[in-house]
Structures are given as structure tokens and as C-alpha cells.
CSV table of C-alpha atoms and ligand atoms in Angstrom, one decimal:
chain,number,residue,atom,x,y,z
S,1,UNK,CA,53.5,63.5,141.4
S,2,UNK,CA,50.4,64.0,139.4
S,3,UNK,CA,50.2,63.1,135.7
S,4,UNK,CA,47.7,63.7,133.5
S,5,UNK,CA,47.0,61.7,130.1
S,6,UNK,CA,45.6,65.0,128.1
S,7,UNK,CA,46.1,62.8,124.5
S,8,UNK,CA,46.2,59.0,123.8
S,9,UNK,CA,46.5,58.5,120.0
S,10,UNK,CA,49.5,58.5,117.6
S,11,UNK,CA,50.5,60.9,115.2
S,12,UNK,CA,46.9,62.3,113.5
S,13,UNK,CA,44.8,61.2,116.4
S,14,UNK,CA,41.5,59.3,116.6
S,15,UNK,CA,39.4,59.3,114.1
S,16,UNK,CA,42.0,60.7,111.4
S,17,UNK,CA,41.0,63.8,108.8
S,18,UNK,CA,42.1,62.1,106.0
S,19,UNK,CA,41.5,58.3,107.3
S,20,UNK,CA,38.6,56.0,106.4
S,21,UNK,CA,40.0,52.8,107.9
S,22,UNK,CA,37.1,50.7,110.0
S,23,UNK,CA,37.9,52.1,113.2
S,24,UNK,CA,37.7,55.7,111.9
S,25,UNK,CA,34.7,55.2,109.6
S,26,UNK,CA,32.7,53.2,112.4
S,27,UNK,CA,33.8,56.2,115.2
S,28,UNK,CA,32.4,58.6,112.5
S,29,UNK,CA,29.7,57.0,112.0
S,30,UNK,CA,28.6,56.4,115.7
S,31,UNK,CA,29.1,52.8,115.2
S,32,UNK,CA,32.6,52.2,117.6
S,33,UNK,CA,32.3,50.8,120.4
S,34,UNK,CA,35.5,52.7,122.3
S,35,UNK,CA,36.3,56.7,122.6
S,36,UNK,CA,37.8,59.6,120.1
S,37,UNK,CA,41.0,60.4,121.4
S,38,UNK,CA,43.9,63.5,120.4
S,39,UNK,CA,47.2,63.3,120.2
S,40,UNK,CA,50.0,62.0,122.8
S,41,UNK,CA,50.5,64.9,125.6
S,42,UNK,CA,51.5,63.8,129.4
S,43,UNK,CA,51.1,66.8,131.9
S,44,UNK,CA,53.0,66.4,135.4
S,45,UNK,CA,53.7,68.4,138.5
S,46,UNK,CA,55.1,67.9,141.7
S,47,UNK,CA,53.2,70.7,143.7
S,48,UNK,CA,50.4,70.7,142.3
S,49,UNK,CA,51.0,74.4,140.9
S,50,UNK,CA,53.3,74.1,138.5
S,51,UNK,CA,53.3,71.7,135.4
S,52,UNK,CA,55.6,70.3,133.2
S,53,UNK,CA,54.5,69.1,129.7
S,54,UNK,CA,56.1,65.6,127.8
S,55,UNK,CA,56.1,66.6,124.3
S,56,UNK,CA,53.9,69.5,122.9
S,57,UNK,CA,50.9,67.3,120.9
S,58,UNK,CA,49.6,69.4,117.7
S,59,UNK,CA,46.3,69.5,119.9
S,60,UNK,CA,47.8,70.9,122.9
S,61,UNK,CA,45.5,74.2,122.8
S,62,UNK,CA,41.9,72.1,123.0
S,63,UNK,CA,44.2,69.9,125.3
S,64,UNK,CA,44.8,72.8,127.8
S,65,UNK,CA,40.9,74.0,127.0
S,66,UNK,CA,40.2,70.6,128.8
S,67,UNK,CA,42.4,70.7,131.5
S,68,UNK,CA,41.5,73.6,134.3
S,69,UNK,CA,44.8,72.8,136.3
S,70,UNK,CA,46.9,74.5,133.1
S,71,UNK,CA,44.5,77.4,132.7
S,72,UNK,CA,45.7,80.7,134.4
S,73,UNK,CA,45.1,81.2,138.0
S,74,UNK,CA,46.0,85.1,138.2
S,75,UNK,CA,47.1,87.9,136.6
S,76,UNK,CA,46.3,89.2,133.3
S,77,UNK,CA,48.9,87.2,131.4
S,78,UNK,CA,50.3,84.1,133.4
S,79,UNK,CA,50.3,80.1,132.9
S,80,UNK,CA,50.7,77.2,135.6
S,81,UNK,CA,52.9,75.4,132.2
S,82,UNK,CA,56.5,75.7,133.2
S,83,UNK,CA,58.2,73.5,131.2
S,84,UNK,CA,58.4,70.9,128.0
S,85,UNK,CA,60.6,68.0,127.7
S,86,UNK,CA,60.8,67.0,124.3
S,87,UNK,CA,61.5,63.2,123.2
S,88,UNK,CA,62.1,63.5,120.0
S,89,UNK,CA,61.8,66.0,116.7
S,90,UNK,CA,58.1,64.2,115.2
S,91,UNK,CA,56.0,66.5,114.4
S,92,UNK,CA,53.4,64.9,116.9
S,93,UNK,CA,55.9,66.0,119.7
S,94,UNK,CA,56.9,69.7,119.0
S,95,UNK,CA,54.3,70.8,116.7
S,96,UNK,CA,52.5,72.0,120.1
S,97,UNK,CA,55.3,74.6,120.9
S,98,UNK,CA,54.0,76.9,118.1
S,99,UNK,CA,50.5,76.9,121.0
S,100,UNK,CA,53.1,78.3,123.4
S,101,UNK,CA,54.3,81.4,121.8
S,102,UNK,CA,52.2,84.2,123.7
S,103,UNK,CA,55.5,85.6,125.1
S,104,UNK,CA,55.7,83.2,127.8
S,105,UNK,CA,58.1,82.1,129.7
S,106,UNK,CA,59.0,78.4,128.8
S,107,UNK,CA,61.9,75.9,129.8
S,108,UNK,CA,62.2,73.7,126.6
S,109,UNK,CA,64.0,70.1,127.2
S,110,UNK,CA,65.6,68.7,124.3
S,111,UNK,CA,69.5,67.1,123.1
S,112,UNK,CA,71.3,69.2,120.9
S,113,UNK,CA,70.3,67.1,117.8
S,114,UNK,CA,66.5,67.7,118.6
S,115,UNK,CA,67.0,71.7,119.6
S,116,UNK,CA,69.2,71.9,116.3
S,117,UNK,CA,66.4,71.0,114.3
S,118,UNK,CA,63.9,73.3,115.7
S,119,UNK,CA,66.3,75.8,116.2
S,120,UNK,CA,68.2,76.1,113.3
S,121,UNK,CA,66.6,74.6,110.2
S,122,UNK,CA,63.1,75.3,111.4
S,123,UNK,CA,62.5,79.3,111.4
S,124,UNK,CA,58.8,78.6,112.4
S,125,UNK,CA,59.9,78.3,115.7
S,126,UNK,CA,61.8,81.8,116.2
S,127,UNK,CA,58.3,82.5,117.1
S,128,UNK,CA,59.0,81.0,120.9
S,129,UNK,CA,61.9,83.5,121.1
S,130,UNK,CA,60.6,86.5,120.0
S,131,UNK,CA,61.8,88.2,123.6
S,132,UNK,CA,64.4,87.8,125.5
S,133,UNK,CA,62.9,86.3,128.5
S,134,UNK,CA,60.6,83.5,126.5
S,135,UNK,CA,62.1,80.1,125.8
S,136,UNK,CA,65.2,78.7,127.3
S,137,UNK,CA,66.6,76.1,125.8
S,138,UNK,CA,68.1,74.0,128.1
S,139,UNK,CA,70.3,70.6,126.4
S,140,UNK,CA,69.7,67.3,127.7
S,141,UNK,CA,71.8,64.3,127.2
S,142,UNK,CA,70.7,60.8,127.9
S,143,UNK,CA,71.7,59.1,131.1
S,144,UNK,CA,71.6,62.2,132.7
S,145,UNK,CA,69.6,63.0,135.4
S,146,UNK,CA,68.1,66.8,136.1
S,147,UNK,CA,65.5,68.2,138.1
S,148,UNK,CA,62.3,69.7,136.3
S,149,UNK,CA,61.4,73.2,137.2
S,150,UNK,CA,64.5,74.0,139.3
S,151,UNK,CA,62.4,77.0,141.1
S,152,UNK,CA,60.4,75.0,142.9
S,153,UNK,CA,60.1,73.6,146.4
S,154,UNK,CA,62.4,70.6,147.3
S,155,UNK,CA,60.0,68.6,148.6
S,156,UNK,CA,57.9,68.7,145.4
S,157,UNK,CA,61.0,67.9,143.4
S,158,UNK,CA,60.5,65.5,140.1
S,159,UNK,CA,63.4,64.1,138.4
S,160,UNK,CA,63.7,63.2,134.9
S,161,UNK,CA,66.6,61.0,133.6
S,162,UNK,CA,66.8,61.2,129.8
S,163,UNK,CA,67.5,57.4,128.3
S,164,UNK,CA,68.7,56.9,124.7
S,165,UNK,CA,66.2,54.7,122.7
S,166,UNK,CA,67.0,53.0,119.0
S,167,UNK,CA,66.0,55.5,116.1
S,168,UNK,CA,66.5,58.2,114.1
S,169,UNK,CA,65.4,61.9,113.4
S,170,UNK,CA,62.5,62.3,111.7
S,171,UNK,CA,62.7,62.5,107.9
S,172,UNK,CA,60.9,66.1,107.3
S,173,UNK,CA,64.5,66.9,109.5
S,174,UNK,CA,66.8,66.2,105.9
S,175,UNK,CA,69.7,63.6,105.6
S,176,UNK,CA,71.6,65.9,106.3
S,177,UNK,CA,70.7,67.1,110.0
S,178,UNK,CA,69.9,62.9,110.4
S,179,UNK,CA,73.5,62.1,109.7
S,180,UNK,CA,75.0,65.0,111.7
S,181,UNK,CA,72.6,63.8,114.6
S,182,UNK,CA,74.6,62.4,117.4
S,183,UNK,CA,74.2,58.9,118.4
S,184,UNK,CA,71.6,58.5,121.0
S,185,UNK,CA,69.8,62.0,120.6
S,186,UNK,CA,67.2,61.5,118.0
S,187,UNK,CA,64.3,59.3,120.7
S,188,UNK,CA,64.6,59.3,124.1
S,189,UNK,CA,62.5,57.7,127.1
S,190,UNK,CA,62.2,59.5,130.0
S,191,UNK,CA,62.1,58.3,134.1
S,192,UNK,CA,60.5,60.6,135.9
S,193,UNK,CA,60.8,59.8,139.8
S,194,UNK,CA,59.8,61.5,143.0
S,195,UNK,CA,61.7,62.0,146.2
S,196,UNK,CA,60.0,59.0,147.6
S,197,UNK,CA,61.2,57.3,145.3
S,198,UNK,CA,57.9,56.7,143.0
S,199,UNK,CA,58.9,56.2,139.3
S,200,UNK,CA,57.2,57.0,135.6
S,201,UNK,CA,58.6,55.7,132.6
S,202,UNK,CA,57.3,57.5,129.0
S,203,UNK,CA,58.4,55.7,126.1
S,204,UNK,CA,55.5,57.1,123.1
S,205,UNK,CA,58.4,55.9,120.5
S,206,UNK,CA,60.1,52.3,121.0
S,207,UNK,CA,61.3,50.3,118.0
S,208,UNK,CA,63.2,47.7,120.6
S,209,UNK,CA,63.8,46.4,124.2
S,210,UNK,CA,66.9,44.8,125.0
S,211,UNK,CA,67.7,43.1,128.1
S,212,UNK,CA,69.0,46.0,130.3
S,213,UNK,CA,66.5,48.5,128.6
S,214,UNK,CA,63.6,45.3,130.2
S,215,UNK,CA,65.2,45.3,133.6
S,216,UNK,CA,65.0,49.2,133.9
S,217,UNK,CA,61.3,48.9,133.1
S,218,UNK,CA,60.4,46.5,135.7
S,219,UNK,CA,61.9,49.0,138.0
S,220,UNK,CA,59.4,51.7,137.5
S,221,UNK,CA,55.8,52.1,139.2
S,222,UNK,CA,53.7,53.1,136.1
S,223,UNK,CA,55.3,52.4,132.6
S,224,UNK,CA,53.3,54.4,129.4
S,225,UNK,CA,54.5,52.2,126.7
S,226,UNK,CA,54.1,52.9,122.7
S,227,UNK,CA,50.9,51.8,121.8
S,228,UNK,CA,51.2,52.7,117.7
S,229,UNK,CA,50.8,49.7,116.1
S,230,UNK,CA,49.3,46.0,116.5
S,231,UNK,CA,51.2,44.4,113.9
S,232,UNK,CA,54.0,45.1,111.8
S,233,UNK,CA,51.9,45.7,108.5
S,234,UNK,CA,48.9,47.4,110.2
S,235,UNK,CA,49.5,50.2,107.3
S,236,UNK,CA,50.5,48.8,104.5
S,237,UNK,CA,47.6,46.7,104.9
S,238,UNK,CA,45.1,49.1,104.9
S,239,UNK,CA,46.8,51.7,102.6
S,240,UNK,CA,48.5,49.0,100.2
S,241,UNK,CA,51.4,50.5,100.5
S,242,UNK,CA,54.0,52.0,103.0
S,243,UNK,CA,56.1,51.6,105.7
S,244,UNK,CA,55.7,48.8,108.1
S,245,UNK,CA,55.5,49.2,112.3
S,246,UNK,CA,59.5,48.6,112.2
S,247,UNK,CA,60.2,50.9,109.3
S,248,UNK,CA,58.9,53.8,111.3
S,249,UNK,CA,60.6,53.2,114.8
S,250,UNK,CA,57.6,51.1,116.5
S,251,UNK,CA,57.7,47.6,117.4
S,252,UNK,CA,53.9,46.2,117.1
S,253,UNK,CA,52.3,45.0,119.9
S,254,UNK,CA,51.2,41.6,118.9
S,255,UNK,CA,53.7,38.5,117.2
S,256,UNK,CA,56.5,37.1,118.4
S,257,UNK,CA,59.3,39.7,118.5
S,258,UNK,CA,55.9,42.7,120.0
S,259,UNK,CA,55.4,44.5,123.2
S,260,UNK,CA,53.2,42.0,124.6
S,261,UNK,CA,55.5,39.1,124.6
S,262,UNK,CA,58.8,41.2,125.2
S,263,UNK,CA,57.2,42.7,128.1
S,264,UNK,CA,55.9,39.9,129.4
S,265,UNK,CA,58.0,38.9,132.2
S,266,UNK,CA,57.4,42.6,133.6
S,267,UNK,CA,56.3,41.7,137.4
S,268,UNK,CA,56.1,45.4,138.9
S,269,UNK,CA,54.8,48.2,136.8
S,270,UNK,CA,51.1,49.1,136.0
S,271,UNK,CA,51.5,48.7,132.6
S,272,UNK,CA,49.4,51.3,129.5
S,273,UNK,CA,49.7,51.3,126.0
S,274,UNK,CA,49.7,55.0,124.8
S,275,UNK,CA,50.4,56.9,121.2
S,276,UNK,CA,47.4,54.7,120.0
S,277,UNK,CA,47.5,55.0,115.9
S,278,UNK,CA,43.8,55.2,115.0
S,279,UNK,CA,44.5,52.2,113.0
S,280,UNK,CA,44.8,49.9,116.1
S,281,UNK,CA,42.4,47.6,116.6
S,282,UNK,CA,43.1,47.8,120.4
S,283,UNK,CA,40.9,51.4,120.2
S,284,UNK,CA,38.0,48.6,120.0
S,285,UNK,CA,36.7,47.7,123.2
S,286,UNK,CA,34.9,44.8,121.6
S,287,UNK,CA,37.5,43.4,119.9
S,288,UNK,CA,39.8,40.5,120.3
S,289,UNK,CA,42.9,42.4,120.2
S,290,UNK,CA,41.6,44.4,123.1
S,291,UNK,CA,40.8,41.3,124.9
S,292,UNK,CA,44.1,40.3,124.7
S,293,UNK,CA,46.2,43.0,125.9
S,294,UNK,CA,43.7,43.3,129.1
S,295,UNK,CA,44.1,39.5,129.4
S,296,UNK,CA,47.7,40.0,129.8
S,297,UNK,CA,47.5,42.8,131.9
S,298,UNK,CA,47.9,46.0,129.9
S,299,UNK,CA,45.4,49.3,129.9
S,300,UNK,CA,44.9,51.2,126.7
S,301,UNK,CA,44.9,54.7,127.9
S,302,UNK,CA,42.3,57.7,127.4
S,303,UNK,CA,42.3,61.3,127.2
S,304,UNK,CA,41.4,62.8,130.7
S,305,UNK,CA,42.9,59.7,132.6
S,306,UNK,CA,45.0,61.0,136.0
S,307,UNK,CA,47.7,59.2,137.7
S,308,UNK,CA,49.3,59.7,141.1
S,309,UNK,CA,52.3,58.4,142.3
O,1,ZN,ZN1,41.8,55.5,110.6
């Protein structure tokens, strides 16, 4: 299994339009000592020739620019991107689909709650279904294991198992969609594993990690963990008001109850940070924060980055 980090940063990427914080200002300004990065988007394949995508970033179309191994090979209208498993409903994560609606083909990922949204209350999206042969919806449920790209060869095979995660839908989605959402469908993690046995976890949106949910990380070869935040009132901080790390379905990295000291006892998986909010002060290479996490054994991950497993 290949997978390729095409985005790194949170919701707005790095710098921000609208955001003057230090590390967007300093990055503007040539002054940063660490890289620009768009929004989440993983890319995998099993064969090498066709790819599935984890969430559809709202920069998926420079994302794709950047990466040959999703441009068309042959033919006058083709694409190596097969499929999209979707996490969740943020409009980080599906805004992307509206790049994928050239009248092709697509297998779309999601649980009822998160199609239901798109589907239903969203007309925008009709725009992925304007023939009959471009996007199947297939449903998902957590704990549920199915195999990406069912058209391909055996051998190449990558299985994704859907896991429920704490959270809701996302607020542009109405209270009324959020409290007809079934329980467990609003975030998911995925574990995507190999026939060998090699195992990804994705988890861009975490707001806890209880005991079982720890032990099913340290299980996994490479774990790309939810990077957002470094404390709980990174935000409010800097725009004086707001929601805090918590509020918004992330647990920080740093303080007692964060990723780094939850995680800590983690003995087997390489271990990244990713859906970095340009806010963090991890994005720093200079800085103390990003001292820490690489003290304790974490990456911060980049656009372009490849992993193999
Ligand atoms: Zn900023």
C-alpha cells in the first residue's frame, strides 16, 4: 500500500486568507521557519494504478495538479481516482467532491447520516450525479470491514474498517439533520490494512481516546493522528473569542488530558500529527512546541510526504 500526504493543515490551510495570527503573518512575510501547507487529503492504492482518496480537501484540484500518479494515463477522458471515503460531513472533507464532477465515475464512502447530508439537504452536490453511471453511493457503517475498489486484483486488496469516533455533524448540517443523525455516524476513523497484514489508521478528527480506542492504535503500523490544535484555547486566544479545541471535536495536543500524554504509552506505530490548524505552533520548526512533540516521538506531516507499507 502506497499513501500519499497531498494536504497537512486543518480546515483553511496554511497560511489562512482571512488569518493574521504569527504563524500566518511570519509565513507571509517570509519570516517562518517551516512550510505552507493545504488542506488534509490522503491518497492510497494498492496496485499502484488505482487510487482511493480519504476525504475530498477543498484544494483537491492543485492537490491532483501536484500529484502525476492521479493525473490521466490514457484516453481522452479517464482518471486513476477510483474512489472517496468520507469521515465525516466538514466542509474540509467533502467540499473536494464538487472537483470530481466531470462525469466521472466515482465510488463515494460515507454512513447514511453523512450521504443524507450531502445528498438530500445539499443540492450542490446533484452535480456528482448528473448521469447515471457517475457517483455510487455506497453506505458504510462503523465496525464494518469492506474492500476498497472491489474491481481490482486480490493481491492488491486494501481494507478499510470504518470505526465510530465521539462527535457530531457539523453545524452548517442544521439541528435538525444533527439530531436525526444516528449514533456513531457523524466522525469516523478509518483502518486501512493490506493482505500482509500492514495497517494505517486516519483519525483527522478526534475529540477522545478511551482505553479500547488506545489499544486499537498500538496495533496499527503508521497512525495519522489529529494534529488541529496545541491547546485547548489556541483560538480563543488569538481571536478573543470562540470555541475552544474541545468545543469543536479536537482534543489539543499538549496538557494533561492531550494527544501527547494519552498517546504516550503507544509502543508500535510511527506516529504523525496531521490536519495541522495554521494556528499551531507545532507548524514552527524552531519552536518549543515542535521540539516537544519530536522529543516524544511524533512527526508533523507535510504535503508531498509518501508512505509505504
Ligand atoms: Zn493563522
Amino acid at each position: 500500500m502506497r499513501v500519499k500526504i497531498l494536504g497537512s493543515a486543518a480546515g483553511g490551510g496554511f497560511p489562512q486568507w482571512n488569518c493574521a495570527c504569527s504563524n500566518c503573518r511570519r509565513i507571509r512575510h517570509g519570516s517562518f521557519r517551516g512550510k505552507p501547507r493545504t488542506q488534509s487529503q490522503i491518497a492510497l492504492t494498492g496496485n499502484g494504478a488505482r487510487w482511493c482518496l480519504l476525504n475530498a480537501s477543498p484544494d483537491l484540484r492543485f492537490q491532483i495538479l501536484s500529484c502525476p500518479e492521479l493525473q490521466p494515463k490514457t484516453g481522452v477522458r479517464e482518471s486513476p481516482i477510483a474512489a472517496v471515503v468520507l469521515t465525516s460531513a466538514d466542509v474540509d472533507h467533502v467540499a473536494g467532491l464538487l472537483h470530481l464532477r466531470e462525469f466521472q465515475p466515482l465510488r463515494i464512502y460515507s454512513t447514511d447520516s453523512v450521504a443524507r447530508v450531502l445528498t438530500e439537504d445539499n443540492s450542490i452536490f446533484r452535480a456528482l450525479q448528473q448521469v447515471p453511471e457517475q457517483a455510487s453511493w455506497q453506505r458504510i457503517r462503523p465496525g464494518e470491514s469492506f474492500k476498497l475498489e472491489p474491481d481490482g486484483a486480490a493481491a492488491a486488496a486494501i481494507h478499510c474498517e470504518p470505526f465510530a469516533l465521539p462527535g457530531a455533524l457539523p453545524a452548517y448540517a442544521g439541528s435538525d439533520r444533527r439530531n436525526k443523525s444516528a449514533a456513531g455516524e457523524a466522525v469516523l476513523g478509518l483502518s486501512l490494512s493490506t493482505l500482509a497484514g500492514k495497517q494505517l489508521i486516519y483519525m483527522p478528527s478526534v475529540a477522545g481516546v478511551d482505553d479500547s480506542l488506545l489499544a486499537r492504535l498500538d496495533a496499527c503500523d503508521v497512525l495519522l493522528f489529529d494534529g488541529t490544535f496545541w491547546s485547548d484555547d489556541e483560538l480563543v486566544r488569538i481571536r478573543g473569542s470562540g470555541r475552544t479545541a474541545n468545543d469543536m471535536g479536537h482534543m489539543p495536543i499538549s496538557g494533561p488530558k492531550g494527544s501527547l500524554a494519552r498517546l504516550a504509552p503507544l509502543k508500535r506505530p510511527r506516529r504523525i500529527f496531521i490536519h495541522v490548524n495554521n494556528t499551531n505552533p507545532i507548524l514552527d520548526e524552531e519552536s518549543p512546541e515542535r521540539r516537544e512533540v519530536v522529543a516524544a516521538g511524533w512527526e508533523v506531516a507535510e504535503d508531498g510526504w509518501e508512505v509505504a507499507l
